[in-house]
PDB file of N, CA and C in Angstrom:
ATOM      1  N   MET R 643      45.626 129.831-103.823  1.00 41.00           N
ATOM      2  CA  MET R 643      46.268 128.914-104.026  1.00 41.00           C
ATOM      3  C   MET R 643      46.961 128.696-105.507  1.00 41.00           C
ATOM      4  N   PRO R 644      48.074 128.679-105.696  1.00 52.00           N
ATOM      5  CA  PRO R 644      48.890 128.540-107.019  1.00 52.00           C
ATOM      6  C   PRO R 644      48.258 127.098-107.625  1.00 52.00           C
ATOM      7  N   ARG R 645      48.037 127.087-108.859  1.00 57.00           N
ATOM      8  CA  ARG R 645      47.737 125.925-109.758  1.00 57.00           C
ATOM      9  C   ARG R 645      48.522 124.945-109.744  1.00 57.00           C
ATOM     10  N   LYS R 646      48.425 123.856-109.478  1.00 62.00           N
ATOM     11  CA  LYS R 646      49.300 122.591-109.617  1.00 62.00           C
ATOM     12  C   LYS R 646      49.681 122.363-110.883  1.00 62.00           C
ATOM     13  N   SER R 647      51.015 122.094-111.479  1.00 68.00           N
ATOM     14  CA  SER R 647      51.190 121.992-112.897  1.00 68.00           C
ATOM     15  C   SER R 647      51.070 120.447-113.325  1.00 68.00           C
ATOM     16  N   LYS R 648      50.591 120.480-114.365  1.00 88.00           N
ATOM     17  CA  LYS R 648      50.421 118.820-115.057  1.00 88.00           C
ATOM     18  C   LYS R 648      51.838 118.572-115.353  1.00 88.00           C
ATOM     19  N   HIS R 649      52.560 119.108-115.655  1.00 89.00           N
ATOM     20  CA  HIS R 649      54.106 118.780-115.995  1.00 89.00           C
ATOM     21  C   HIS R 649      54.977 118.337-115.016  1.00 89.00           C
ATOM     22  N   SER R 650      55.785 117.294-115.071  1.00 93.00           N
ATOM     23  CA  SER R 650      56.762 116.883-114.079  1.00 93.00           C
ATOM     24  C   SER R 650      57.672 118.150-113.641  1.00 93.00           C
ATOM     25  N   ASP R 651      58.523 118.082-112.734  1.00 92.00           N
ATOM     26  CA  ASP R 651      59.432 119.102-112.270  1.00 92.00           C
ATOM     27  C   ASP R 651      60.740 118.878-113.287  1.00 92.00           C
ATOM     28  N   ALA R 652      61.139 117.944-114.049  1.00 94.00           N
ATOM     29  CA  ALA R 652      62.104 117.720-115.040  1.00 94.00           C
ATOM     30  C   ALA R 652      61.503 118.613-116.342  1.00 94.00           C
ATOM     31  N   THR R 653      60.405 118.425-116.709  1.00 96.00           N
ATOM     32  CA  THR R 653      59.798 119.264-117.877  1.00 96.00           C
ATOM     33  C   THR R 653      59.852 120.666-117.536  1.00 96.00           C
ATOM     34  N   LEU R 654      59.560 121.104-116.677  1.00 96.00           N
ATOM     35  CA  LEU R 654      59.393 122.725-116.072  1.00 96.00           C
ATOM     36  C   LEU R 654      61.038 122.955-115.865  1.00 96.00           C
ATOM     37  N   PHE R 655      61.768 122.366-115.573  1.00 96.00           N
ATOM     38  CA  PHE R 655      63.351 122.882-115.385  1.00 96.00           C
ATOM     39  C   PHE R 655      63.791 122.916-116.615  1.00 96.00           C
ATOM     40  N   ILE R 656      63.435 121.857-117.759  1.00 97.00           N
ATOM     41  CA  ILE R 656      64.168 122.115-119.206  1.00 97.00           C
ATOM     42  C   ILE R 656      63.406 123.274-119.925  1.00 97.00           C
ATOM     43  N   VAL R 657      62.048 123.443-119.660  1.00 97.00           N
ATOM     44  CA  VAL R 657      61.638 124.747-120.329  1.00 97.00           C
ATOM     45  C   VAL R 657      62.122 125.813-119.923  1.00 97.00           C
ATOM     46  N   TYR R 658      62.393 126.098-118.550  1.00 97.00           N
ATOM     47  CA  TYR R 658      62.849 127.237-117.920  1.00 97.00           C
ATOM     48  C   TYR R 658      64.224 127.483-118.525  1.00 97.00           C
ATOM     49  N   ALA R 659      64.904 126.525-118.483  1.00 97.00           N
ATOM     50  CA  ALA R 659      66.359 126.437-119.036  1.00 97.00           C
ATOM     51  C   ALA R 659      66.527 127.050-120.333  1.00 97.00           C
ATOM     52  N   MET R 660      65.782 126.334-121.327  1.00 97.00           N
ATOM     53  CA  MET R 660      65.816 126.653-122.666  1.00 97.00           C
ATOM     54  C   MET R 660      65.199 128.126-123.017  1.00 97.00           C
ATOM     55  N   TRP R 661      64.095 128.229-122.291  1.00 95.00           N
ATOM     56  CA  TRP R 661      63.759 129.797-122.295  1.00 95.00           C
ATOM     57  C   TRP R 661      64.676 130.720-122.208  1.00 95.00           C
ATOM     58  N   LEU R 662      65.206 130.514-121.006  1.00 96.00           N
ATOM     59  CA  LEU R 662      66.316 131.707-120.657  1.00 96.00           C
ATOM     60  C   LEU R 662      67.460 131.772-121.395  1.00 96.00           C
ATOM     61  N   LYS R 663      68.017 130.692-122.176  1.00 96.00           N
ATOM     62  CA  LYS R 663      68.846 130.365-122.860  1.00 96.00           C
ATOM     63  C   LYS R 663      68.609 131.464-124.146  1.00 96.00           C
ATOM     64  N   GLY R 664      67.226 131.347-124.669  1.00 94.00           N
ATOM     65  CA  GLY R 664      66.980 132.091-125.939  1.00 94.00           C
ATOM     66  C   GLY R 664      66.238 131.094-126.913  1.00 94.00           C
ATOM     67  N   HIS R 665      66.060 129.804-126.798  1.00 94.00           N
ATOM     68  CA  HIS R 665      65.286 128.849-127.766  1.00 94.00           C
ATOM     69  C   HIS R 665      63.975 129.323-127.923  1.00 94.00           C
ATOM     70  N   THR R 666      63.426 128.972-129.008  1.00 93.00           N
ATOM     71  CA  THR R 666      62.052 128.983-129.494  1.00 93.00           C
ATOM     72  C   THR R 666      61.327 128.167-128.700  1.00 93.00           C
ATOM     73  N   GLU R 667      59.856 128.395-128.536  1.00 95.00           N
ATOM     74  CA  GLU R 667      58.745 127.757-127.944  1.00 95.00           C
ATOM     75  C   GLU R 667      58.881 126.270-128.538  1.00 95.00           C
ATOM     76  N   THR R 668      59.139 126.195-129.999  1.00 96.00           N
ATOM     77  CA  THR R 668      58.737 124.919-130.885  1.00 96.00           C
ATOM     78  C   THR R 668      59.942 124.153-130.492  1.00 96.00           C
ATOM     79  N   THR R 669      61.119 124.467-130.301  1.00 95.00           N
ATOM     80  CA  THR R 669      62.464 123.986-130.171  1.00 95.00           C
ATOM     81  C   THR R 669      62.219 123.451-128.628  1.00 95.00           C
ATOM     82  N   THR R 670      61.877 124.074-127.794  1.00 96.00           N
ATOM     83  CA  THR R 670      61.858 123.612-126.338  1.00 96.00           C
ATOM     84  C   THR R 670      60.799 122.863-126.198  1.00 96.00           C
ATOM     85  N   ALA R 671      59.843 122.984-127.040  1.00 97.00           N
ATOM     86  CA  ALA R 671      58.875 121.906-126.708  1.00 97.00           C
ATOM     87  C   ALA R 671      59.378 120.438-127.289  1.00 97.00           C
ATOM     88  N   ARG R 672      59.842 120.320-128.320  1.00 96.00           N
ATOM     89  CA  ARG R 672      60.533 119.200-128.917  1.00 96.00           C
ATOM     90  C   ARG R 672      61.417 118.471-127.686  1.00 96.00           C
ATOM     91  N   ILE R 673      62.390 119.318-127.362  1.00 95.00           N
ATOM     92  CA  ILE R 673      63.294 119.024-126.213  1.00 95.00           C
ATOM     93  C   ILE R 673      62.543 118.426-125.084  1.00 95.00           C
ATOM     94  N   ALA R 674      61.701 119.231-124.752  1.00 95.00           N
ATOM     95  CA  ALA R 674      61.091 118.809-123.365  1.00 95.00           C
ATOM     96  C   ALA R 674      60.003 117.622-123.378  1.00 95.00           C
ATOM     97  N   GLY R 675      59.970 117.234-124.578  1.00 95.00           N
ATOM     98  CA  GLY R 675      58.843 116.171-124.841  1.00 95.00           C
ATOM     99  C   GLY R 675      57.476 116.562-124.702  1.00 95.00           C
ATOM    100  N   LEU R 676      57.216 117.919-125.233  1.00 96.00           N
ATOM    101  CA  LEU R 676      55.752 118.479-124.995  1.00 96.00           C
ATOM    102  C   LEU R 676      55.355 118.291-126.498  1.00 96.00           C
ATOM    103  N   LYS R 677      53.987 118.226-126.728  1.00 95.00           N
ATOM    104  CA  LYS R 677      53.404 118.005-128.146  1.00 95.00           C
ATOM    105  C   LYS R 677      53.062 119.445-128.805  1.00 95.00           C
ATOM    106  N   THR R 678      53.101 120.440-128.174  1.00 95.00           N
ATOM    107  CA  THR R 678      52.712 121.614-128.923  1.00 95.00           C
ATOM    108  C   THR R 678      53.420 122.710-128.324  1.00 95.00           C
ATOM    109  N   LYS R 679      53.916 123.655-128.971  1.00 95.00           N
ATOM    110  CA  LYS R 679      54.630 124.907-128.259  1.00 95.00           C
ATOM    111  C   LYS R 679      53.668 125.776-127.672  1.00 95.00           C
ATOM    112  N   LYS R 680      52.220 125.395-127.665  1.00 96.00           N
ATOM    113  CA  LYS R 680      51.150 126.261-126.466  1.00 96.00           C
ATOM    114  C   LYS R 680      51.222 125.676-125.130  1.00 96.00           C
ATOM    115  N   GLN R 681      51.804 124.337-125.032  1.00 96.00           N
ATOM    116  CA  GLN R 681      52.176 124.041-123.828  1.00 96.00           C
ATOM    117  C   GLN R 681      53.176 124.739-123.249  1.00 96.00           C
ATOM    118  N   VAL R 682      54.381 124.867-123.870  1.00 96.00           N
ATOM    119  CA  VAL R 682      55.543 125.733-123.644  1.00 96.00           C
ATOM    120  C   VAL R 682      54.984 127.056-123.068  1.00 96.00           C
ATOM    121  N   ALA R 683      54.111 127.696-124.002  1.00 96.00           N
ATOM    122  CA  ALA R 683      53.802 129.168-123.820  1.00 96.00           C
ATOM    123  C   ALA R 683      53.074 129.021-122.480  1.00 96.00           C
ATOM    124  N   GLY R 684      52.299 128.261-122.033  1.00 95.00           N
ATOM    125  CA  GLY R 684      51.538 128.118-120.753  1.00 95.00           C
ATOM    126  C   GLY R 684      52.534 128.048-119.743  1.00 95.00           C
ATOM    127  N   ILE R 685      53.399 127.317-119.864  1.00 96.00           N
ATOM    128  CA  ILE R 685      54.569 127.124-118.855  1.00 96.00           C
ATOM    129  C   ILE R 685      55.211 128.602-118.474  1.00 96.00           C
ATOM    130  N   ILE R 686      55.800 128.859-119.499  1.00 96.00           N
ATOM    131  CA  ILE R 686      56.274 130.381-119.591  1.00 96.00           C
ATOM    132  C   ILE R 686      55.452 131.491-119.058  1.00 96.00           C
ATOM    133  N   ALA R 687      54.093 131.313-119.202  1.00 95.00           N
ATOM    134  CA  ALA R 687      53.069 132.449-118.947  1.00 95.00           C
ATOM    135  C   ALA R 687      53.189 132.522-117.434  1.00 95.00           C
ATOM    136  N   ARG R 688      53.413 131.212-116.685  1.00 94.00           N
ATOM    137  CA  ARG R 688      53.114 131.186-115.282  1.00 94.00           C
ATOM    138  C   ARG R 688      54.671 131.210-114.454  1.00 94.00           C
ATOM    139  N   SER R 689      55.702 131.402-115.240  1.00 94.00           N
ATOM    140  CA  SER R 689      56.848 131.170-114.891  1.00 94.00           C
ATOM    141  C   SER R 689      57.598 132.601-114.470  1.00 94.00           C
ATOM    142  N   PRO R 690      58.547 132.790-113.490  1.00 91.00           N
ATOM    143  CA  PRO R 690      58.867 134.081-113.114  1.00 91.00           C
ATOM    144  C   PRO R 690      59.706 134.718-114.328  1.00 91.00           C
ATOM    145  N   TRP R 691      59.991 134.085-115.681  1.00 91.00           N
ATOM    146  CA  TRP R 691      60.605 134.563-116.645  1.00 91.00           C
ATOM    147  C   TRP R 691      59.560 135.062-117.683  1.00 91.00           C
ATOM    148  N   LYS R 692      58.630 135.246-117.617  1.00 90.00           N
ATOM    149  CA  LYS R 692      57.402 135.243-118.785  1.00 90.00           C
ATOM    150  C   LYS R 692      57.890 136.430-119.628  1.00 90.00           C
ATOM    151  N   ASP R 693      58.506 137.637-119.149  1.00 88.00           N
ATOM    152  CA  ASP R 693      59.071 138.487-119.879  1.00 88.00           C
ATOM    153  C   ASP R 693      60.462 138.604-120.161  1.00 88.00           C
ATOM    154  N   ARG R 694      60.615 137.586-120.907  1.00 89.00           N
ATOM    155  CA  ARG R 694      62.176 137.445-121.226  1.00 89.00           C
ATOM    156  C   ARG R 694      62.825 138.931-122.046  1.00 89.00           C
ATOM    157  N   ALA R 695      61.911 139.270-122.800  1.00 83.00           N
ATOM    158  CA  ALA R 695      62.405 140.615-123.509  1.00 83.00           C
ATOM    159  C   ALA R 695      62.705 141.752-122.675  1.00 83.00           C
ATOM    160  N   GLY R 696      62.120 141.561-121.436  1.00 88.00           N
ATOM    161  CA  GLY R 696      62.500 142.687-120.442  1.00 88.00           C
ATOM    162  C   GLY R 696      63.792 142.540-119.762  1.00 88.00           C
ATOM    163  N   LEU R 697      64.467 141.362-119.802  1.00 90.00           N
ATOM    164  CA  LEU R 697      65.371 141.189-119.299  1.00 90.00           C
ATOM    165  C   LEU R 697      66.766 141.454-120.134  1.00 90.00           C
ATOM    166  N   SER R 698      67.901 142.142-119.506  1.00 92.00           N
ATOM    167  CA  SER R 698      68.945 142.252-120.094  1.00 92.00           C
ATOM    168  C   SER R 698      69.694 140.944-120.588  1.00 92.00           C
ATOM    169  N   ASP R 699      70.517 140.920-121.458  1.00 93.00           N
ATOM    170  CA  ASP R 699      71.277 139.788-121.662  1.00 93.00           C
ATOM    171  C   ASP R 699      71.801 139.332-120.310  1.00 93.00           C
ATOM    172  N   GLN R 700      72.646 140.234-119.738  1.00 95.00           N
ATOM    173  CA  GLN R 700      73.310 139.994-118.660  1.00 95.00           C
ATOM    174  C   GLN R 700      72.467 139.295-117.294  1.00 95.00           C
ATOM    175  N   ALA R 701      71.227 139.864-117.276  1.00 95.00           N
ATOM    176  CA  ALA R 701      70.189 139.290-116.311  1.00 95.00           C
ATOM    177  C   ALA R 701      69.566 138.163-116.598  1.00 95.00           C
ATOM    178  N   ARG R 702      69.524 137.691-117.955  1.00 95.00           N
ATOM    179  CA  ARG R 702      69.203 136.392-118.381  1.00 95.00           C
ATOM    180  C   ARG R 702      70.629 135.434-118.135  1.00 95.00           C
ATOM    181  N   GLN R 703      71.556 135.744-118.215  1.00 96.00           N
ATOM    182  CA  GLN R 703      72.875 134.981-117.840  1.00 96.00           C
ATOM    183  C   GLN R 703      73.015 134.602-116.437  1.00 96.00           C
ATOM    184  N   VAL R 704      72.548 135.551-115.857  1.00 97.00           N
ATOM    185  CA  VAL R 704      72.307 135.445-114.085  1.00 97.00           C
ATOM    186  C   VAL R 704      71.445 134.341-113.818  1.00 97.00           C
ATOM    187  N   GLU R 705      70.055 134.468-114.193  1.00 96.00           N
ATOM    188  CA  GLU R 705      69.095 133.501-114.127  1.00 96.00           C
ATOM    189  C   GLU R 705      69.252 132.246-114.503  1.00 96.00           C
ATOM    190  N   LEU R 706      69.869 131.931-115.629  1.00 97.00           N
ATOM    191  CA  LEU R 706      70.398 130.830-116.495  1.00 97.00           C
ATOM    192  C   LEU R 706      71.591 129.859-115.321  1.00 97.00           C
ATOM    193  N   SER R 707      72.489 130.985-115.120  1.00 96.00           N
ATOM    194  CA  SER R 707      73.287 130.450-114.241  1.00 96.00           C
ATOM    195  C   SER R 707      73.060 129.940-112.853  1.00 96.00           C
ATOM    196  N   ASN R 708      71.852 130.618-112.336  1.00 96.00           N
ATOM    197  CA  ASN R 708      71.092 130.345-111.078  1.00 96.00           C
ATOM    198  C   ASN R 708      70.438 128.631-111.287  1.00 96.00           C
ATOM    199  N   LEU R 709      70.002 128.704-112.499  1.00 95.00           N
ATOM    200  CA  LEU R 709      69.341 127.279-112.795  1.00 95.00           C
ATOM    201  C   LEU R 709      70.455 126.403-112.853  1.00 95.00           C
ATOM    202  N   LYS R 710      71.820 126.618-113.559  1.00 95.00           N
ATOM    203  CA  LYS R 710      72.628 125.679-113.677  1.00 95.00           C
ATOM    204  C   LYS R 710      73.250 125.103-112.041  1.00 95.00           C
ATOM    205  N   GLN R 711      73.183 126.105-111.088  1.00 94.00           N
ATOM    206  CA  GLN R 711      73.884 126.015-110.106  1.00 94.00           C
ATOM    207  C   GLN R 711      72.855 124.738-108.909  1.00 94.00           C
ATOM    208  N   ILE R 712      71.405 124.542-109.498  1.00 94.00           N
ATOM    209  CA  ILE R 712      70.634 123.784-109.012  1.00 94.00           C
ATOM    210  C   ILE R 712      70.220 122.550-110.138  1.00 94.00           C
ATOM    211  N   HIS R 713      71.065 122.323-111.040  1.00 94.00           N
ATOM    212  CA  HIS R 713      70.808 121.481-112.118  1.00 94.00           C
ATOM    213  C   HIS R 713      70.981 120.084-111.334  1.00 94.00           C
ATOM    214  N   PHE R 714      71.951 119.903-110.648  1.00 92.00           N
ATOM    215  CA  PHE R 714      72.178 118.386-109.952  1.00 92.00           C
ATOM    216  C   PHE R 714      71.407 118.660-108.550  1.00 92.00           C
ATOM    217  N   ASP R 715      70.437 117.765-108.517  1.00 89.00           N
ATOM    218  CA  ASP R 715      69.778 117.673-107.279  1.00 89.00           C
ATOM    219  C   ASP R 715      70.155 116.982-106.298  1.00 89.00           C
ATOM    220  N   ASP R 716      70.909 117.710-105.191  1.00 89.00           N
ATOM    221  CA  ASP R 716      71.480 117.025-104.365  1.00 89.00           C
ATOM    222  C   ASP R 716      70.834 115.904-103.534  1.00 89.00           C
ATOM    223  N   ASP R 717      69.712 116.511-103.047  1.00 88.00           N
ATOM    224  CA  ASP R 717      68.709 115.556-102.427  1.00 88.00           C
ATOM    225  C   ASP R 717      68.412 114.055-102.969  1.00 88.00           C
ATOM    226  N   ALA R 718      68.274 114.155-104.165  1.00 86.00           N
ATOM    227  CA  ALA R 718      67.893 113.049-105.014  1.00 86.00           C
ATOM    228  C   ALA R 718      68.971 112.351-105.569  1.00 86.00           C
ATOM    229  N   GLY R 719      70.213 113.125-105.673  1.00 89.00           N
ATOM    230  CA  GLY R 719      71.377 112.465-106.310  1.00 89.00           C
ATOM    231  C   GLY R 719      71.338 112.187-107.713  1.00 89.00           C
ATOM    232  N   LYS R 720      70.677 113.149-108.302  1.00 92.00           N
ATOM    233  CA  LYS R 720      70.428 113.021-109.950  1.00 92.00           C
ATOM    234  C   LYS R 720      70.108 114.503-110.541  1.00 92.00           C
ATOM    235  N   LEU R 721      70.370 114.410-111.833  1.00 94.00           N
ATOM    236  CA  LEU R 721      70.048 115.601-112.788  1.00 94.00           C
ATOM    237  C   LEU R 721      68.517 116.177-112.713  1.00 94.00           C
ATOM    238  N   ARG R 722      68.163 117.103-112.492  1.00 93.00           N
ATOM    239  CA  ARG R 722      66.569 117.637-112.655  1.00 93.00           C
ATOM    240  C   ARG R 722      66.047 117.659-113.792  1.00 93.00           C
ATOM    241  N   CYS R 723      66.776 117.317-114.802  1.00 93.00           N
ATOM    242  CA  CYS R 723      66.295 117.358-116.122  1.00 93.00           C
ATOM    243  C   CYS R 723      66.167 115.921-116.540  1.00 93.00           C
ATOM    244  N   GLU R 724      66.604 114.785-115.791  1.00 92.00           N
ATOM    245  CA  GLU R 724      66.694 113.399-115.977  1.00 92.00           C
ATOM    246  C   GLU R 724      67.505 113.168-117.024  1.00 92.00           C
ATOM    247  N   GLY R 725      68.513 113.986-117.283  1.00 92.00           N
ATOM    248  CA  GLY R 725      69.533 113.724-118.270  1.00 92.00           C
ATOM    249  C   GLY R 725      69.422 114.495-119.362  1.00 92.00           C
ATOM    250  N   ARG R 726      68.206 115.020-119.887  1.00 92.00           N
ATOM    251  CA  ARG R 726      68.108 115.621-121.170  1.00 92.00           C
ATOM    252  C   ARG R 726      68.903 116.905-121.475  1.00 92.00           C
ATOM    253  N   LEU R 727      69.499 117.604-120.487  1.00 93.00           N
ATOM    254  CA  LEU R 727      70.168 118.641-120.594  1.00 93.00           C
ATOM    255  C   LEU R 727      71.742 118.250-120.346  1.00 93.00           C
ATOM    256  N   LYS R 728      72.052 117.067-120.473  1.00 89.00           N
ATOM    257  CA  LYS R 728      73.383 116.832-119.829  1.00 89.00           C
ATOM    258  C   LYS R 728      74.436 117.657-120.746  1.00 89.00           C
ATOM    259  N   GLU R 729      74.219 117.573-121.772  1.00 92.00           N
ATOM    260  CA  GLU R 729      75.042 118.575-122.944  1.00 92.00           C
ATOM    261  C   GLU R 729      74.832 119.756-123.122  1.00 92.00           C
ATOM    262  N   PHE R 730      74.192 120.427-122.437  1.00 95.00           N
ATOM    263  CA  PHE R 730      73.435 121.804-122.512  1.00 95.00           C
ATOM    264  C   PHE R 730      74.433 122.830-122.274  1.00 95.00           C
ATOM    265  N   ASP R 731      74.598 123.642-123.242  1.00 96.00           N
ATOM    266  CA  ASP R 731      75.730 124.708-123.033  1.00 96.00           C
ATOM    267  C   ASP R 731      74.826 126.058-122.123  1.00 96.00           C
ATOM    268  N   TRP R 732      75.494 126.238-121.000  1.00 97.00           N
ATOM    269  CA  TRP R 732      74.571 127.025-120.326  1.00 97.00           C
ATOM    270  C   TRP R 732      74.964 128.620-120.374  1.00 97.00           C
ATOM    271  N   THR R 733      75.148 128.904-121.739  1.00 97.00           N
ATOM    272  CA  THR R 733      75.535 130.298-122.014  1.00 97.00           C
ATOM    273  C   THR R 733      74.331 130.969-122.761  1.00 97.00           C
ATOM    274  N   ILE R 734      73.708 132.030-122.445  1.00 96.00           N
ATOM    275  CA  ILE R 734      72.712 132.682-123.204  1.00 96.00           C
ATOM    276  C   ILE R 734      72.962 133.004-124.776  1.00 96.00           C
ATOM    277  N   GLU R 735      71.971 133.013-125.588  1.00 93.00           N
ATOM    278  CA  GLU R 735      72.020 133.492-127.027  1.00 93.00           C
ATOM    279  C   GLU R 735      71.621 134.822-127.094  1.00 93.00           C
ATOM    280  N   PRO R 736      72.115 135.864-127.564  1.00 89.00           N
ATOM    281  CA  PRO R 736      71.662 137.146-127.495  1.00 89.00           C
ATOM    282  C   PRO R 736      70.313 137.114-128.270  1.00 89.00           C
ATOM    283  N   LEU R 737      69.463 138.152-127.826  1.00 82.00           N
ATOM    284  CA  LEU R 737      68.090 138.140-128.724  1.00 82.00           C
ATOM    285  C   LEU R 737      67.832 139.627-129.155  1.00 82.00           C
ATOM    286  N   CYS R 738      67.256 139.792-130.016  1.00 73.00           N
ATOM    287  CA  CYS R 738      66.665 140.839-130.688  1.00 73.00           C
ATOM    288  C   CYS R 738      65.442 141.498-129.838  1.00 73.00           C
ATOM    289  N   SER R 739      65.059 142.669-130.189  1.00 63.00           N
ATOM    290  CA  SER R 739      64.102 143.179-129.331  1.00 63.00           C
ATOM    291  C   SER R 739      62.530 142.478-129.466  1.00 63.00           C
ATOM    292  N   ASP R 740      62.567 141.664-130.540  1.00 60.00           N
ATOM    293  CA  ASP R 740      61.279 140.889-130.495  1.00 60.00           C
ATOM    294  C   ASP R 740      61.572 139.423-130.003  1.00 60.00           C
ATOM    295  N   GLN R 741      62.614 139.128-129.389  1.00 58.00           N
ATOM    296  CA  GLN R 741      63.026 138.110-128.797  1.00 58.00           C
ATOM    297  C   GLN R 741      63.448 136.719-129.507  1.00 58.00           C
ATOM    298  N   ARG R 742      63.567 137.283-130.712  1.00 58.00           N
ATOM    299  CA  ARG R 742      64.258 136.367-131.881  1.00 58.00           C
ATOM    300  C   ARG R 742      65.718 136.339-131.734  1.00 58.00           C
ATOM    301  N   ARG R 743      66.689 135.301-131.951  1.00 55.00           N
ATOM    302  CA  ARG R 743      67.849 135.189-131.863  1.00 55.00           C
ATOM    303  C   ARG R 743      68.561 136.215-132.931  1.00 55.00           C
ATOM    304  N   VAL R 744      69.868 136.524-132.612  1.00 52.00           N
ATOM    305  CA  VAL R 744      70.600 137.609-133.380  1.00 52.00           C
ATOM    306  C   VAL R 744      71.109 136.961-134.263  1.00 52.00           C
TER     307      VAL R 744
END
Protein backbone atom coordinates (compact mmCIF):
# COMPACT_ATOMS: atom_id res chain seq x y z
CA MET A 1 0.00 0.00 0.00
CA PRO A 2 1.50 3.38 -0.99
CA ARG A 3 2.32 5.76 1.81
CA LYS A 4 -0.09 8.69 2.20
CA SER A 5 1.65 12.02 1.71
CA LYS A 6 1.61 14.55 4.53
CA HIS A 7 1.53 17.30 1.93
CA SER A 8 -1.49 18.76 0.17
CA ASP A 9 -2.22 17.98 -3.45
CA ALA A 10 -1.42 21.61 -4.26
CA THR A 11 2.03 21.35 -2.66
CA LEU A 12 2.78 18.12 -4.53
CA PHE A 13 1.64 19.68 -7.82
CA ILE A 14 3.88 22.73 -7.28
CA VAL A 15 6.90 20.59 -6.43
CA TYR A 16 6.39 18.34 -9.46
CA ALA A 17 5.98 21.28 -11.86
CA MET A 18 8.94 23.24 -10.53
CA TRP A 19 11.18 20.15 -10.44
CA LEU A 20 10.39 19.24 -14.03
CA LYS A 21 10.95 22.82 -15.13
CA GLY A 22 14.47 22.73 -13.66
CA HIS A 23 14.29 24.65 -10.38
CA THR A 24 16.47 23.73 -7.41
CA GLU A 25 15.13 22.06 -4.28
CA THR A 26 15.70 25.29 -2.32
CA THR A 27 13.71 27.48 -4.72
CA THR A 28 10.99 24.85 -4.99
CA ALA A 29 10.70 24.62 -1.20
CA ARG A 30 10.29 28.38 -0.90
CA ILE A 31 7.55 28.61 -3.55
CA ALA A 32 5.74 25.49 -2.32
CA GLY A 33 5.74 26.80 1.26
CA LEU A 34 7.92 24.02 2.66
CA LYS A 35 10.42 24.58 5.47
CA THR A 36 13.39 22.71 4.02
CA LYS A 37 14.77 21.48 0.73
CA LYS A 38 14.89 18.02 2.33
CA GLN A 39 11.08 17.96 2.21
CA VAL A 40 11.25 18.62 -1.54
CA ALA A 41 13.84 15.85 -1.91
CA GLY A 42 11.48 13.43 -0.14
CA ILE A 43 8.56 14.35 -2.40
CA ILE A 44 10.71 14.00 -5.51
CA ALA A 45 12.13 10.65 -4.34
CA ARG A 46 8.59 9.23 -4.34
CA SER A 47 7.61 10.85 -7.65
CA PRO A 48 7.68 9.43 -11.17
CA TRP A 49 10.33 12.07 -12.01
CA LYS A 50 12.96 11.30 -9.37
CA ASP A 51 15.59 10.79 -12.07
CA ARG A 52 15.25 14.18 -13.73
CA ALA A 53 18.78 13.91 -15.15
CA GLY A 54 17.76 10.71 -16.91
CA LEU A 55 15.12 12.57 -18.93
CA SER A 56 16.01 14.46 -22.06
CA ASP A 57 14.95 18.09 -22.31
CA GLN A 58 12.26 17.04 -24.78
CA ALA A 59 10.90 14.36 -22.41
CA ARG A 60 10.87 16.82 -19.51
CA GLN A 61 8.94 19.32 -21.65
CA VAL A 62 6.37 16.65 -22.53
CA GLU A 63 5.92 15.77 -18.85
CA LEU A 64 5.66 19.44 -17.86
CA SER A 65 3.11 20.03 -20.64
CA ASN A 66 1.08 17.10 -19.29
CA LEU A 67 1.02 18.77 -15.88
CA LYS A 68 -0.01 22.05 -17.50
CA GLN A 69 -3.00 20.30 -19.09
CA ILE A 70 -4.30 19.28 -15.67
CA HIS A 71 -3.34 22.58 -13.96
CA PHE A 72 -7.00 23.59 -13.92
CA ASP A 73 -9.03 21.03 -11.99
CA ASP A 74 -12.31 20.83 -13.92
CA ASP A 75 -14.08 18.91 -11.14
CA ALA A 76 -13.21 21.45 -8.45
CA GLY A 77 -13.33 24.46 -10.77
CA LYS A 78 -10.00 25.84 -9.49
CA LEU A 79 -6.25 25.67 -10.05
CA ARG A 80 -4.49 22.64 -8.54
CA CYS A 81 -1.72 24.90 -7.21
CA GLU A 82 -4.15 27.15 -5.31
CA GLY A 83 -3.05 30.00 -7.58
CA ARG A 84 0.64 29.93 -6.61
CA LEU A 85 1.70 29.00 -10.17
CA LYS A 86 -0.72 31.36 -11.91
CA GLU A 87 2.16 33.24 -13.61
CA PHE A 88 4.33 30.13 -14.06
CA ASP A 89 6.24 29.75 -17.35
CA TRP A 90 5.56 26.17 -18.49
CA THR A 91 8.80 25.92 -20.50
CA ILE A 92 11.65 23.84 -19.11
CA GLU A 93 15.08 25.25 -18.36
CA PRO A 94 17.87 23.14 -19.91
CA LEU A 95 20.07 21.40 -17.35
CA CYS A 96 23.70 20.26 -17.26
CA SER A 97 24.55 16.61 -16.63
CA ASP A 98 24.66 17.31 -12.86
CA GLN A 99 21.14 18.79 -13.04
CA ARG A 100 22.22 22.41 -12.60
CA ARG A 101 20.76 24.97 -14.98
CA VAL A 102 22.85 25.78 -18.04
